[in-house]
Structure formats: C-alpha cells, structure tokens
PDB file of C-alpha atoms and ligand atoms in Angstrom:
ATOM      1  CA  UNK A   1      87.105 121.505 189.475  1.00 39.00           C
ATOM      2  CA  UNK A   2      86.828 122.530 185.833  1.00 48.00           C
ATOM      3  CA  UNK A   3      89.117 119.672 184.905  1.00 49.00           C
ATOM      4  CA  UNK A   4      86.923 117.218 186.824  1.00 42.00           C
ATOM      5  CA  UNK A   5      83.810 118.521 185.053  1.00 47.00           C
ATOM      6  CA  UNK A   6      85.500 118.201 181.701  1.00 41.00           C
ATOM      7  CA  UNK A   7      86.583 114.635 182.488  1.00 39.00           C
ATOM      8  CA  UNK A   8      83.039 113.699 183.580  1.00 41.00           C
ATOM      9  CA  UNK A   9      81.610 115.266 180.425  1.00 40.00           C
ATOM     10  CA  UNK A  10      84.106 113.431 178.170  1.00 40.00           C
ATOM     11  CA  UNK A  11      83.388 110.120 179.903  1.00 38.00           C
ATOM     12  CA  UNK A  12      79.635 110.622 179.502  1.00 42.00           C
ATOM     13  CA  UNK A  13      80.194 111.420 175.822  1.00 38.00           C
ATOM     14  CA  UNK A  14      82.301 108.275 175.363  1.00 40.00           C
ATOM     15  CA  UNK A  15      79.710 106.063 177.058  1.00 37.00           C
ATOM     16  CA  UNK A  16      76.840 107.507 175.050  1.00 40.00           C
ATOM     17  CA  UNK A  17      78.718 107.234 171.730  1.00 40.00           C
ATOM     18  CA  UNK A  18      79.672 103.599 172.519  1.00 40.00           C
ATOM     19  CA  UNK A  19      76.077 102.669 173.248  1.00 43.00           C
ATOM     20  CA  UNK A  20      75.006 104.585 170.146  1.00 42.00           C
ATOM     21  CA  UNK A  21      77.481 102.581 168.018  1.00 49.00           C
ATOM     22  CA  UNK A  22      76.155  99.372 169.558  1.00 54.00           C
ATOM     23  CA  UNK A  23      72.548 100.459 169.084  1.00 58.00           C
ATOM     24  CA  UNK A  24      73.179 101.211 165.388  1.00 87.00           C
ATOM     25  CA  UNK A  25      74.106  97.587 164.773  1.00 95.00           C
ATOM     26  CA  UNK A  26      71.386  96.073 166.940  1.00 97.00           C
ATOM     27  CA  UNK A  27      67.913  95.854 165.434  1.00 98.00           C
ATOM     28  CA  UNK A  28      64.907  94.585 167.342  1.00 97.00           C
ATOM     29  CA  UNK A  29      62.454  92.844 165.019  1.00 98.00           C
ATOM     30  CA  UNK A  30      58.654  93.084 165.151  1.00 97.00           C
ATOM     31  CA  UNK A  31      57.008  90.070 166.798  1.00 95.00           C
ATOM     32  CA  UNK A  32      56.186  87.260 164.369  1.00 95.00           C
ATOM     33  CA  UNK A  33      52.574  86.510 163.603  1.00 94.00           C
ATOM     34  CA  UNK A  34      51.291  82.999 164.406  1.00 92.00           C
ATOM     35  CA  UNK A  35      48.470  83.125 161.850  1.00 92.00           C
ATOM     36  CA  UNK A  36      48.610  83.535 158.079  1.00 93.00           C
ATOM     37  CA  UNK A  37      46.325  84.468 155.220  1.00 93.00           C
ATOM     38  CA  UNK A  38      46.554  81.219 153.241  1.00 97.00           C
ATOM     39  CA  UNK A  39      46.321  77.554 154.197  1.00 97.00           C
ATOM     40  CA  UNK A  40      49.376  75.333 154.517  1.00 97.00           C
ATOM     41  CA  UNK A  41      48.024  73.319 151.548  1.00 98.00           C
ATOM     42  CA  UNK A  42      47.773  76.451 149.406  1.00 98.00           C
ATOM     43  CA  UNK A  43      51.333  77.431 150.343  1.00 98.00           C
ATOM     44  CA  UNK A  44      52.622  73.956 149.433  1.00 98.00           C
ATOM     45  CA  UNK A  45      50.742  74.017 146.121  1.00 98.00           C
ATOM     46  CA  UNK A  46      51.902  77.490 145.086  1.00 97.00           C
ATOM     47  CA  UNK A  47      55.518  77.157 146.202  1.00 96.00           C
ATOM     48  CA  UNK A  48      58.111  77.548 143.481  1.00 97.00           C
ATOM     49  CA  UNK A  49      61.698  78.678 142.984  1.00 98.00           C
ATOM     50  CA  UNK A  50      62.154  81.947 141.091  1.00 98.00           C
ATOM     51  CA  UNK A  51      65.263  83.588 139.685  1.00 98.00           C
ATOM     52  CA  UNK A  52      64.082  87.132 139.050  1.00 97.00           C
ATOM     53  CA  UNK A  53      62.883  89.780 141.507  1.00 98.00           C
ATOM     54  CA  UNK A  54      61.222  93.192 141.359  1.00 97.00           C
ATOM     55  CA  UNK A  55      63.273  96.099 142.631  1.00 93.00           C
ATOM     56  CA  UNK A  56      60.918  96.601 145.614  1.00 97.00           C
ATOM     57  CA  UNK A  57      62.005  96.804 149.247  1.00 98.00           C
ATOM     58  CA  UNK A  58      60.735  94.401 151.903  1.00 98.00           C
ATOM     59  CA  UNK A  59      59.270  95.521 155.220  1.00 98.00           C
ATOM     60  CA  UNK A  60      60.816  94.738 158.593  1.00 98.00           C
ATOM     61  CA  UNK A  61      57.677  92.706 159.412  1.00 98.00           C
ATOM     62  CA  UNK A  62      58.222  90.499 156.346  1.00 98.00           C
ATOM     63  CA  UNK A  63      61.895  90.002 157.173  1.00 98.00           C
ATOM     64  CA  UNK A  64      61.071  89.162 160.786  1.00 98.00           C
ATOM     65  CA  UNK A  65      58.464  86.626 159.717  1.00 98.00           C
ATOM     66  CA  UNK A  66      60.871  84.938 157.260  1.00 98.00           C
ATOM     67  CA  UNK A  67      63.689  84.685 159.811  1.00 98.00           C
ATOM     68  CA  UNK A  68      61.285  83.287 162.384  1.00 98.00           C
ATOM     69  CA  UNK A  69      60.171  80.641 159.879  1.00 98.00           C
ATOM     70  CA  UNK A  70      63.810  79.769 159.113  1.00 98.00           C
ATOM     71  CA  UNK A  71      64.875  79.184 162.711  1.00 98.00           C
ATOM     72  CA  UNK A  72      62.592  81.088 165.067  1.00 96.00           C
ATOM     73  CA  UNK A  73      61.972  80.515 168.728  1.00 94.00           C
ATOM     74  CA  UNK A  74      58.582  79.427 170.023  1.00 89.00           C
ATOM     75  CA  UNK A  75      57.281  79.932 173.514  1.00 78.00           C
ATOM     76  CA  UNK A  76      58.300  76.836 175.502  1.00 72.00           C
ATOM     77  CA  UNK A  77      55.354  74.445 175.944  1.00 62.00           C
ATOM     78  CA  UNK A  78      53.600  76.038 172.957  1.00 58.00           C
ATOM     79  CA  UNK A  79      52.522  72.670 171.589  1.00 62.00           C
ATOM     80  CA  UNK A  80      53.931  69.592 173.267  1.00 66.00           C
ATOM     81  CA  UNK A  81      56.177  70.985 175.937  1.00 63.00           C
ATOM     82  CA  UNK A  82      59.264  70.080 173.911  1.00 64.00           C
ATOM     83  CA  UNK A  83      58.922  72.416 170.968  1.00 69.00           C
ATOM     84  CA  UNK A  84      61.046  75.533 171.252  1.00 86.00           C
ATOM     85  CA  UNK A  85      61.777  76.242 167.575  1.00 94.00           C
ATOM     86  CA  UNK A  86      59.869  76.351 164.289  1.00 96.00           C
ATOM     87  CA  UNK A  87      62.123  73.459 163.127  1.00 95.00           C
ATOM     88  CA  UNK A  88      62.685  69.931 164.354  1.00 94.00           C
ATOM     89  CA  UNK A  89      66.274  69.137 165.370  1.00 96.00           C
ATOM     90  CA  UNK A  90      67.962  65.809 166.106  1.00 97.00           C
ATOM     91  CA  UNK A  91      68.379  65.619 169.876  1.00 95.00           C
ATOM     92  CA  UNK A  92      67.050  69.176 170.229  1.00 93.00           C
ATOM     93  CA  UNK A  93      70.557  70.453 169.498  1.00 95.00           C
ATOM     94  CA  UNK A  94      69.684  73.150 166.909  1.00 97.00           C
ATOM     95  CA  UNK A  95      72.941  73.528 164.972  1.00 98.00           C
ATOM     96  CA  UNK A  96      71.615  76.132 162.487  1.00 98.00           C
ATOM     97  CA  UNK A  97      72.542  79.825 162.428  1.00 98.00           C
ATOM     98  CA  UNK A  98      70.704  82.230 160.145  1.00 98.00           C
ATOM     99  CA  UNK A  99      72.118  85.340 158.436  1.00 98.00           C
ATOM    100  CA  UNK A 100      70.455  88.143 156.478  1.00 98.00           C
ATOM    101  CA  UNK A 101      72.163  90.070 153.663  1.00 98.00           C
ATOM    102  CA  UNK A 102      70.694  93.429 152.652  1.00 98.00           C
ATOM    103  CA  UNK A 103      71.454  96.282 150.305  1.00 98.00           C
ATOM    104  CA  UNK A 104      70.939  99.996 150.728  1.00 97.00           C
ATOM    105  CA  UNK A 105      67.172 100.613 151.151  1.00 96.00           C
ATOM    106  CA  UNK A 106      66.315  96.989 150.362  1.00 98.00           C
ATOM    107  CA  UNK A 107      64.512  96.636 153.717  1.00 98.00           C
ATOM    108  CA  UNK A 108      62.618  99.575 155.199  1.00 96.00           C
ATOM    109  CA  UNK A 109      64.264 100.162 158.574  1.00 96.00           C
ATOM    110  CA  UNK A 110      67.534  98.282 157.972  1.00 98.00           C
ATOM    111  CA  UNK A 111      70.833  99.541 156.532  1.00 97.00           C
ATOM    112  CA  UNK A 112      72.952  97.550 154.071  1.00 98.00           C
ATOM    113  CA  UNK A 113      75.035  94.759 155.484  1.00 98.00           C
ATOM    114  CA  UNK A 114      75.312  91.285 156.915  1.00 98.00           C
ATOM    115  CA  UNK A 115      73.227  90.493 159.982  1.00 98.00           C
ATOM    116  CA  UNK A 116      73.149  87.545 162.363  1.00 98.00           C
ATOM    117  CA  UNK A 117      69.674  86.516 163.537  1.00 98.00           C
ATOM    118  CA  UNK A 118      69.242  85.998 167.274  1.00 97.00           C
ATOM    119  CA  UNK A 119      66.077  83.930 167.572  1.00 95.00           C
ATOM    120  CA  UNK A 120      65.846  84.184 171.354  1.00 92.00           C
ATOM    121  CA  UNK A 121      65.834  87.970 171.443  1.00 93.00           C
ATOM    122  CA  UNK A 122      64.142  88.174 167.998  1.00 95.00           C
ATOM    123  CA  UNK A 123      66.740  90.673 166.855  1.00 98.00           C
ATOM    124  CA  UNK A 124      69.462  91.216 164.283  1.00 98.00           C
ATOM    125  CA  UNK A 125      73.070  92.095 164.949  1.00 98.00           C
ATOM    126  CA  UNK A 126      74.871  93.716 162.043  1.00 98.00           C
ATOM    127  CA  UNK A 127      78.300  92.111 161.707  1.00 98.00           C
ATOM    128  CA  UNK A 128      79.390  93.851 158.492  1.00 98.00           C
ATOM    129  CA  UNK A 129      78.250  97.214 157.150  1.00 97.00           C
ATOM    130  CA  UNK A 130      78.414  96.752 153.366  1.00 97.00           C
ATOM    131  CA  UNK A 131      76.203  95.278 150.656  1.00 98.00           C
ATOM    132  CA  UNK A 132      77.823  91.940 149.688  1.00 98.00           C
ATOM    133  CA  UNK A 133      74.955  90.489 147.627  1.00 98.00           C
ATOM    134  CA  UNK A 134      76.874  90.695 144.326  1.00 98.00           C
ATOM    135  CA  UNK A 135      80.015  89.134 145.846  1.00 98.00           C
ATOM    136  CA  UNK A 136      77.844  86.345 147.191  1.00 98.00           C
ATOM    137  CA  UNK A 137      76.266  85.767 143.760  1.00 98.00           C
ATOM    138  CA  UNK A 138      79.741  85.585 142.210  1.00 98.00           C
ATOM    139  CA  UNK A 139      80.787  83.078 144.884  1.00 98.00           C
ATOM    140  CA  UNK A 140      77.748  80.975 143.953  1.00 98.00           C
ATOM    141  CA  UNK A 141      79.166  80.000 140.551  1.00 98.00           C
ATOM    142  CA  UNK A 142      78.205  83.449 139.226  1.00 98.00           C
ATOM    143  CA  UNK A 143      74.449  82.980 139.602  1.00 98.00           C
ATOM    144  CA  UNK A 144      74.130  86.734 139.255  1.00 98.00           C
ATOM    145  CA  UNK A 145      70.319  86.708 139.324  1.00 98.00           C
ATOM    146  CA  UNK A 146      70.667  86.289 143.098  1.00 98.00           C
ATOM    147  CA  UNK A 147      71.853  89.882 143.485  1.00 98.00           C
ATOM    148  CA  UNK A 148      68.520  91.220 142.166  1.00 97.00           C
ATOM    149  CA  UNK A 149      66.765  90.014 145.332  1.00 98.00           C
ATOM    150  CA  UNK A 150      66.393  92.690 148.019  1.00 98.00           C
ATOM    151  CA  UNK A 151      67.548  90.215 150.658  1.00 98.00           C
ATOM    152  CA  UNK A 152      69.328  86.900 150.835  1.00 98.00           C
ATOM    153  CA  UNK A 153      68.867  84.657 153.828  1.00 99.00           C
ATOM    154  CA  UNK A 154      71.806  82.342 154.468  1.00 99.00           C
ATOM    155  CA  UNK A 155      71.225  79.103 156.332  1.00 99.00           C
ATOM    156  CA  UNK A 156      74.470  78.283 158.131  1.00 98.00           C
ATOM    157  CA  UNK A 157      75.353  75.474 160.508  1.00 98.00           C
ATOM    158  CA  UNK A 158      77.738  74.604 163.308  1.00 98.00           C
ATOM    159  CA  UNK A 159      78.400  70.929 162.470  1.00 98.00           C
ATOM    160  CA  UNK A 160      80.365  70.448 165.684  1.00 98.00           C
ATOM    161  CA  UNK A 161      77.222  70.910 167.787  1.00 98.00           C
ATOM    162  CA  UNK A 162      75.573  67.875 166.244  1.00 98.00           C
ATOM    163  CA  UNK A 163      78.694  65.723 165.712  1.00 98.00           C
ATOM    164  CA  UNK A 164      79.680  66.192 169.372  1.00 98.00           C
ATOM    165  CA  UNK A 165      76.674  64.034 170.239  1.00 98.00           C
ATOM    166  CA  UNK A 166      76.110  61.936 167.119  1.00 98.00           C
ATOM    167  CA  UNK A 167      79.560  61.588 165.532  1.00 98.00           C
ATOM    168  CA  UNK A 168      79.592  61.458 161.716  1.00 98.00           C
ATOM    169  CA  UNK A 169      75.814  60.943 161.633  1.00 98.00           C
ATOM    170  CA  UNK A 170      75.500  64.478 163.021  1.00 98.00           C
ATOM    171  CA  UNK A 171      76.695  65.768 159.629  1.00 98.00           C
ATOM    172  CA  UNK A 172      73.730  64.130 157.913  1.00 98.00           C
ATOM    173  CA  UNK A 173      71.330  65.397 160.559  1.00 98.00           C
ATOM    174  CA  UNK A 174      72.595  68.933 160.001  1.00 98.00           C
ATOM    175  CA  UNK A 175      71.956  68.727 156.239  1.00 98.00           C
ATOM    176  CA  UNK A 176      68.454  67.369 156.929  1.00 98.00           C
ATOM    177  CA  UNK A 177      67.726  70.247 159.295  1.00 98.00           C
ATOM    178  CA  UNK A 178      68.878  72.798 156.705  1.00 98.00           C
ATOM    179  CA  UNK A 179      66.321  71.314 154.315  1.00 98.00           C
ATOM    180  CA  UNK A 180      63.590  71.760 156.918  1.00 98.00           C
ATOM    181  CA  UNK A 181      64.566  75.411 157.356  1.00 98.00           C
ATOM    182  CA  UNK A 182      64.560  75.890 153.577  1.00 98.00           C
ATOM    183  CA  UNK A 183      61.074  74.372 153.230  1.00 98.00           C
ATOM    184  CA  UNK A 184      59.750  76.578 156.058  1.00 98.00           C
ATOM    185  CA  UNK A 185      61.068  79.556 154.120  1.00 98.00           C
ATOM    186  CA  UNK A 186      59.284  78.476 150.916  1.00 98.00           C
ATOM    187  CA  UNK A 187      55.981  78.142 152.765  1.00 98.00           C
ATOM    188  CA  UNK A 188      56.399  81.378 154.700  1.00 98.00           C
ATOM    189  CA  UNK A 189      57.381  83.308 151.565  1.00 98.00           C
ATOM    190  CA  UNK A 190      54.206  82.080 149.827  1.00 98.00           C
ATOM    191  CA  UNK A 191      52.069  82.985 152.836  1.00 98.00           C
ATOM    192  CA  UNK A 192      53.517  86.519 152.725  1.00 98.00           C
ATOM    193  CA  UNK A 193      52.992  86.839 148.960  1.00 98.00           C
ATOM    194  CA  UNK A 194      56.768  86.866 148.386  1.00 98.00           C
ATOM    195  CA  UNK A 195      58.960  84.833 146.009  1.00 98.00           C
ATOM    196  CA  UNK A 196      62.253  83.083 146.617  1.00 98.00           C
ATOM    197  CA  UNK A 197      64.912  80.835 145.158  1.00 98.00           C
ATOM    198  CA  UNK A 198      67.300  78.321 146.687  1.00 98.00           C
ATOM    199  CA  UNK A 199      70.989  78.129 145.884  1.00 99.00           C
ATOM    200  CA  UNK A 200      73.083  75.157 146.897  1.00 98.00           C
ATOM    201  CA  UNK A 201      75.536  75.285 143.987  1.00 98.00           C
ATOM    202  CA  UNK A 202      78.419  77.278 145.417  1.00 98.00           C
ATOM    203  CA  UNK A 203      82.006  76.959 146.497  1.00 97.00           C
ATOM    204  CA  UNK A 204      81.912  76.833 150.281  1.00 98.00           C
ATOM    205  CA  UNK A 205      85.107  78.798 150.982  1.00 98.00           C
ATOM    206  CA  UNK A 206      84.214  81.489 148.449  1.00 98.00           C
ATOM    207  CA  UNK A 207      80.775  81.989 150.030  1.00 98.00           C
ATOM    208  CA  UNK A 208      82.216  82.041 153.553  1.00 98.00           C
ATOM    209  CA  UNK A 209      84.709  84.666 152.499  1.00 98.00           C
ATOM    210  CA  UNK A 210      82.168  86.794 150.538  1.00 98.00           C
ATOM    211  CA  UNK A 211      79.796  86.952 153.479  1.00 96.00           C
ATOM    212  CA  UNK A 212      82.419  87.196 156.264  1.00 96.00           C
ATOM    213  CA  UNK A 213      81.034  84.037 157.847  1.00 97.00           C
ATOM    214  CA  UNK A 214      82.110  83.809 161.501  1.00 96.00           C
ATOM    215  CA  UNK A 215      84.602  80.975 162.183  1.00 96.00           C
ATOM    216  CA  UNK A 216      83.051  77.581 162.873  1.00 97.00           C
ATOM    217  CA  UNK A 217      79.893  78.202 160.788  1.00 98.00           C
ATOM    218  CA  UNK A 218      79.438  76.486 157.400  1.00 98.00           C
ATOM    219  CA  UNK A 219      77.126  77.971 154.746  1.00 98.00           C
ATOM    220  CA  UNK A 220      74.485  75.366 153.805  1.00 98.00           C
ATOM    221  CA  UNK A 221      71.939  77.107 151.559  1.00 99.00           C
ATOM    222  CA  UNK A 222      71.507  80.608 150.149  1.00 99.00           C
ATOM    223  CA  UNK A 223      67.940  81.883 149.844  1.00 99.00           C
ATOM    224  CA  UNK A 224      67.309  85.086 147.856  1.00 99.00           C
ATOM    225  CA  UNK A 225      63.850  86.506 148.667  1.00 98.00           C
ATOM    226  CA  UNK A 226      61.866  89.357 147.159  1.00 98.00           C
ATOM    227  CA  UNK A 227      58.718  90.246 145.248  1.00 98.00           C
TER     228      UNK A 227
HETATM  229  C1  FMN B   1      69.465  71.627 147.855  1.00 62.99           C
HETATM  230  C2  FMN B   1      69.005  72.487 146.703  1.00 62.99           C
HETATM  231  C3  FMN B   1      69.925  73.203 145.961  1.00 62.99           C
HETATM  232  C4  FMN B   1      69.512  74.021 144.915  1.00 62.99           C
HETATM  233  N1  FMN B   1      70.430  74.781 144.245  1.00 62.99           N
HETATM  234  C5  FMN B   1      70.039  75.617 143.278  1.00 62.99           C
HETATM  235  C6  FMN B   1      70.977  76.462 142.629  1.00 62.99           C
HETATM  236  O1  FMN B   1      72.153  76.491 142.940  1.00 62.99           O
HETATM  237  N2  FMN B   1      70.506  77.298 141.673  1.00 62.99           N
HETATM  238  C7  FMN B   1      69.199  77.356 141.304  1.00 62.99           C
HETATM  239  O2  FMN B   1      68.845  78.141 140.435  1.00 62.99           O
HETATM  240  N3  FMN B   1      68.281  76.571 141.910  1.00 62.99           N
HETATM  241  C8  FMN B   1      68.648  75.698 142.887  1.00 62.99           C
HETATM  242  N4  FMN B   1      67.720  74.926 143.537  1.00 62.99           N
HETATM  243  C9  FMN B   1      66.300  75.042 143.186  1.00 62.99           C
HETATM  244  C10 FMN B   1      65.847  73.856 142.315  1.00 62.99           C
HETATM  245  O3  FMN B   1      66.389  73.996 141.026  1.00 62.99           O
HETATM  246  C11 FMN B   1      64.309  73.832 142.277  1.00 62.99           C
HETATM  247  O4  FMN B   1      63.814  73.600 143.579  1.00 62.99           O
HETATM  248  C12 FMN B   1      63.794  72.750 141.328  1.00 62.99           C
HETATM  249  O5  FMN B   1      64.102  73.097 139.986  1.00 62.99           O
HETATM  250  C13 FMN B   1      62.298  72.548 141.448  1.00 62.99           C
HETATM  251  O6  FMN B   1      61.590  73.746 141.162  1.00 62.99           O
HETATM  252  P1  FMN B   1      60.583  74.387 142.210  1.00 62.99           P
HETATM  253  O7  FMN B   1      61.334  74.654 143.492  1.00 62.99           O
HETATM  254  O8  FMN B   1      60.089  75.646 141.554  1.00 62.99           O
HETATM  255  O9  FMN B   1      59.473  73.401 142.456  1.00 62.99           O
HETATM  256  C14 FMN B   1      68.126  74.101 144.581  1.00 62.99           C
HETATM  257  C15 FMN B   1      67.196  73.380 145.336  1.00 62.99           C
HETATM  258  C16 FMN B   1      67.623  72.597 146.389  1.00 62.99           C
HETATM  259  C17 FMN B   1      66.580  71.860 147.202  1.00 62.99           C
END
C-alpha cells in the first residue's frame, strides 16, 4: 500500500513538473487594442528607421500590440468577411511566421530567449532560453547597433506554402507580404511611441543559425524595436 501511495505521489509530481515546464515556456499575451492614440496619417508622417535605443524595457502590452500588427489574427468577418489577419496575403495563404528575441529583463513579464508567435491563440512559445540578440547582430553583417534594442522581431516565411499554389511567383508574393508586415510594424511602433529599425542586409544561413530558426522557415527581415 505504501509503495502504491509513493508511486501515485511520484506520478503526480512528474505530471505537475511537466506541465510547469510547459507553462514556463508558454506566455499568453494581453489582448491587442483596436484603437490608437494617433491617426494613421500621423503614424505615416512620423515613421522613421532608427539605429540607437534607450536601455528601457518594453511592456507585455507593447510587445503584444507589435506582434499583432506584424501578423495578428482578426475576428473572422471583422470587416469584409474575408479578413482574418492584419495583413493581406496572396490567395489567403499567409506564409509568414513571426519570432520575438528578448534579453534578460528587456520585456516586463518575459524571460530572455527566442519565442514563436502564435497569432490564433495570441501567445508566445519560447523555443530557446538564451539571449541571442548579439549573435543575431553579428550575423547581420555586424550591425551591432541592433543588439541595443530590447527586442528584435523577426519576420520569417515558409516559401513552400505560397509556391505550392503559385509556383515561382509565390516567392515574389512572399517578399511582398514581408514588406506589408514590416510597414505595419513601423506604423504600430509610431502609434505606441516606440522606435524601430529594419535590417535586410544579412547572410541568411548565419541568421537562421544564430536564432535557431525552425527548419523550413526563411528569415526575411529583422526588426529591432525599443524606445
Ligand atoms: C528591405 C529593407 C532592408 C533594409 N535593410 C537595412 C539594413 O540592413 N540596415 C539598416 O540600417 N537599415 C536598413 N533598412 C532601412 C533603410 O535604410 C531605411 O528605411 C531608409 O534609409 C529610409 O529611412 P526611413 O525608414 O527612416 O524613412 C532597410 C529597409 C528596407 C525596406
């Protein structure tokens, strides 16, 4: 009987520590806001690329809002019945995947690491538990200013999703869609009173390796964001 109790206790401990480990890498984000403090025209006018950031952390609300702008889900039927994302996408295929890179204490409520953004559940899954921002900057032709940003958002893409339907033209569509995501980020950053840069000058394999990019996803643009 004692043995049975011990076994039950150990099993319960195992289950709870497994769900704890899972929970520690799973981060629910605050709901995005659908209204902002400045007009779209003001955001377009003020938008600029910066290459220096204050050493101030971002809030989880700011991060959530940025990720939503980059590739967020919308309630189905929100506008026309067809729109389900903050971006347009050729054939409604949505080949983009968004990642967030953080340092220690660079976002209140998030540890350091590499996170994959799940737009449907509005959550982050940590896929690597170390700060790789400096390695990423080195992989981007040593644009070391990038590492001063509290977070970097990486726009990645699964080309195969679009080329499966459109052949070689799907490659061009995917680049176009990355640009739309990048522009959304510029406008959202302005609306939040944040600053950002865009980095497209990098060696693809070096970036993939620095940020432990899951197989099948190509890095398209790197977007350091801060204050
Ligand atoms: C596709 C693309 C790639 C870019 N790559 C880099 C880059 O590697 N490094 C950098 O400092 N800026 C980069 N930029 C930012 C441009 O230099 C910047 O947008 C341009 O100078 C205009 O300035 P503005 O954005 O402040 O209006 C890139 C912009 C785009 C759209």
